[in-house]
Amino acid sequence: MKEFDLHSISGLTEAEATEQLQKEGYNELPSTKRRSILAIVLEVVREPMFLLLVACGAIYLLLGDVREALMLLGFVFVVMGITIYQDRKTERALEALRDLTSPRALVIREGQQKRIPGREVVRSDILVLNEGDRVPADAVLLWCRNILVDESLLTGESVPVRKVAWGGSAPMSRPGGDDLPLVFSGTLIVKGQGIARVMAVGIQTEIGKIGKALQKVVPEETFIQRETRRLVRILAIVGLSLCALVIIVYGSTRSDWLGGLLAGITMAMAMLPEEFPVVLTIFLALGAWRISRKRVLTRRVPTVETLGSATVLCVDKTGTLTQNRMVVRKIFAQDEVYDVSQQPDRPLPENFHEVLEFSILASERNPFDPMEKAIRQLGYYTLNRTEHLHDDWTVIQEYPLSENLLALSHVHKTPDQDRYVVAAKGAPEAIADLCHMDAAQSEVLSHNVQAMANDGLRIIGIAKAHFQKAPLPGEQHDFKFEFLGLVGLDDPLRPSVASAIQVCYTAGIRVAMITGDYPGTAQNIARQIGLMPADQVITGPELDRMDDAELQNRVKTVNIFARVVPEQKLRLVNALKANGEIVAMTGDGVNDAPALKSAHIGIAMGGRGTDVAREASALVLLDDDFSSMVQAVTLGRRIFDNLQKAMTYIFAIHVPIAGMSLLPVLLQWPLVLFPVHIVFLELIIDPACSIVFEAEPEETNIMNRPPRNPHEPLFGRRTVVLSLLQGLSVLGILLVVFSIALFRGQGEADARALTFTTLIVANLALIFTNRSWSRSFRSTLRSANSALRWVFGGALVFLGLVLYLPFLRTLFHFSFLHPADLLICLGAGGISVLWFEGLKSWQQRPKQI
């Protein structure tokens, strides 16, 4: 098999790709169309609140009150506008997530490898395919090496098929069968590498022809949504029962059954918890969008709930804690160690040339791997113009890494055709195995490896062999290898990691490092980043010797796992889960998929991760940075906090509204609230609960408290009690204001105006006091929230209009309020939430020792 040089092809230019994209469209299948405004309007029309408003309007028309009916219909359009705005905002957030989750593609354009969204691949693009990639379009293979493809999506056959490079004849074929040159959109590269030219995109692909749909990010039903649906059902039943009670009591005591029906509908509107499902949808969708702005993609929206509960973050070292930008630091050969970093400008001593030479021969000519890039960079800098660089040699066979042997070999054919040269690199113990070292030699090698590992280096062993005639053997062990030396590479730490680790510890979150490196390397890194305890390590071989019970016990205290292979990650995840931990696990390879699926929060690497890992995960770190994961946890906690505040506010404000709709009927007082008042309140409640609270910044102590119990319900005892206390305190104040105004003989309209104004003030006070359950009212006033300014300002302006425009004042059944009356309403509304502010101050008092 001849070596394929990527530099020999340049691919399309950006201008050609753009032109092709405009001509043929995006590489995607037809999906659900964005809902039109008409569709949203039709959904609103079917809502219970809309039907109740129409019913009220019809009753007012029967009563001959045309102005009241028109006012209610006018409010219908306002409510519809708010609903459309909220719906559009949610859809935009979800569309942004769908764009991010589009399968990625590595293409060659203008001679450069470039990662682009799969939907932007065009016909004639050159694809670079690697193990674990999802093929983005139908393409013909120009070159491949050991490539196996899972085509079960198209053929139903679970066994991967072998592919070969195109020989120049007509490449068209159907999926299925070995030794064909075509790869198809949606199939999976199980093994090997390849270079392919795109033949068909979008609807023209095989998957397009059979009508398969691309996976999309969609809002999924969560535990909280099920809990909310149950609460909505309970409140709806209670509301309908009270509605019937109001109709019967009002009609029988006042002999006005039409008025009773109006009062009953008002009661139903007051009790209708229609905000709950809207708030959930908006919070989860916008929460996922906010997390994506921190370079963390949420592939499964329900994960937003789980983030705040994470108790253990299991992270890979390379690329997550480090920068994945390798440099060669030390070389060991002929019992000597040469520190490259100490003498970067000096020529490499002659006795280290062969180690570097065969390191390059064992690497890809155009490497993807950061270690191979570092080796090649050093080689071409130090061995230039020597006999140790062999660009004219051809790789005729590769022996890949396997589960049983963590080493690979490249067989090169020299130009004189006389012999084959074999270069091997891999884990030092695997190279020792290939070289058939005896116990004494292995002990010396282990001592040198440990010395380099203690410096925090990643170490690979290098060996060489020669072979005279074909056919080549079937396994690497059949060559007679000679050990050459060791190469130690350094991967600088990300600057933000140490501080992010400390944030985790403060937040009660363990951090476990899982790496394939040696224990010494892992411990060195752990000390640099402050990961504790740095003196306890479990290695992969030790893990294999443990039974599940012993492993569960050990993982309670150990946070460093070294020489771990991907398959062992699943055991670690299951052991942590068995101990009651909520586990977040990072991974990037095909073999990481089981562990990612098993973890409560699977996190794939967006930069170096395979498509298989991405598809098995719930989150994707777009920049592979550990600190981004910590920011996502912070946002997860904030989202749940704000959701709980919004729900508490909704529950609390409905208590006085329902109470003032029910109690006047039972006490045979004049009605306080009519449908028009309920709709006015909804204009404040809807945007407040869904937009204002969603935009609230996190609490200052959000990462200074332990993770949330995942089984803690959104409407737990504390939340319900707090809501009821807030609502009942407002209801008590409203009853006092209304009854005093009545008994003083101020008249029904005066009492209603005073009570309703007090309710509006109390409503706004509830919004402010629930913005934070730790900061004071004054502190929240200084905290910016643009949505709150619009809601607060709009409420006051509209209240002023209904109080002082005669036309509106008549429709709302109000009398004129004087400045003194407004001060009374302001004071009464504020007093209704003062107790909660006092409670916050009491909780924040310094604890005496």
Tab-separated table of C-alpha atoms in Angstrom, residues 222-225 227 280 284 301-312 506-509 580-583 600-601 633-645 701-716 718-719 773:
chain	number	residue	atom	x	y	z
A	222	THR	CA	-37.677	15.677	32.463
A	223	PHE	CA	-38.377	14.690	36.048
A	224	ILE	CA	-39.225	18.316	36.796
A	225	GLN	CA	-41.598	18.483	33.835
A	227	GLU	CA	-43.613	16.833	38.531
A	280	LEU	CA	-40.043	25.145	32.332
A	284	LEU	CA	-34.416	24.636	30.004
A	301	VAL	CA	-31.554	19.550	27.373
A	302	PRO	CA	-32.550	17.584	30.539
A	303	THR	CA	-28.874	17.613	31.542
A	304	VAL	CA	-29.389	21.257	32.526
A	305	GLU	CA	-31.229	19.910	35.585
A	306	THR	CA	-28.533	17.409	36.516
A	307	LEU	CA	-25.550	19.762	36.278
A	308	GLY	CA	-26.200	21.378	39.651
A	309	SER	CA	-26.242	17.940	41.319
A	310	ALA	CA	-22.817	16.726	40.128
A	311	THR	CA	-20.670	15.490	43.027
A	312	VAL	CA	-17.720	14.039	41.072
A	506	THR	CA	-15.339	24.918	47.637
A	507	ALA	CA	-18.560	23.736	45.961
A	508	GLY	CA	-18.284	20.272	47.507
A	509	ILE	CA	-17.376	18.584	44.191
A	580	GLY	CA	-24.266	7.382	45.560
A	581	GLU	CA	-22.182	9.892	43.609
A	582	ILE	CA	-23.595	11.954	40.723
A	583	VAL	CA	-20.879	11.414	38.127
A	600	HIS	CA	-25.072	10.787	34.855
A	601	ILE	CA	-23.416	13.510	32.772
A	633	VAL	CA	-21.850	23.402	36.654
A	634	THR	CA	-22.154	26.949	37.996
A	635	LEU	CA	-24.738	27.764	35.332
A	636	GLY	CA	-26.581	24.513	36.054
A	637	ARG	CA	-26.914	25.527	39.690
A	638	ARG	CA	-28.007	29.025	38.707
A	639	ILE	CA	-30.674	27.722	36.318
A	640	PHE	CA	-32.224	25.474	38.955
A	641	ASP	CA	-32.069	28.252	41.573
A	642	ASN	CA	-33.813	30.719	39.275
A	643	LEU	CA	-36.357	28.122	38.220
A	644	GLN	CA	-37.201	27.480	41.855
A	645	LYS	CA	-37.527	31.230	42.496
A	701	ASN	CA	-22.676	31.730	47.392
A	702	ILE	CA	-23.726	29.428	44.574
A	703	MET	CA	-20.370	27.604	44.482
A	704	ASN	CA	-19.884	27.740	48.240
A	705	ARG	CA	-22.529	25.146	49.027
A	706	PRO	CA	-22.757	21.408	48.451
A	707	PRO	CA	-24.356	19.990	45.285
A	708	ARG	CA	-28.135	19.789	45.160
A	709	ASN	CA	-29.748	16.463	45.936
A	710	PRO	CA	-30.981	15.214	42.524
A	711	HIS	CA	-34.057	13.730	44.208
A	712	GLU	CA	-34.993	17.077	45.725
A	713	PRO	CA	-38.318	18.046	44.123
A	714	LEU	CA	-38.807	21.456	42.598
A	715	PHE	CA	-41.876	21.855	44.788
A	716	GLY	CA	-40.413	20.515	48.006
A	718	ARG	CA	-39.575	24.339	51.807
A	719	THR	CA	-40.664	25.805	48.457
A	773	TRP	CA	-33.010	34.341	48.632
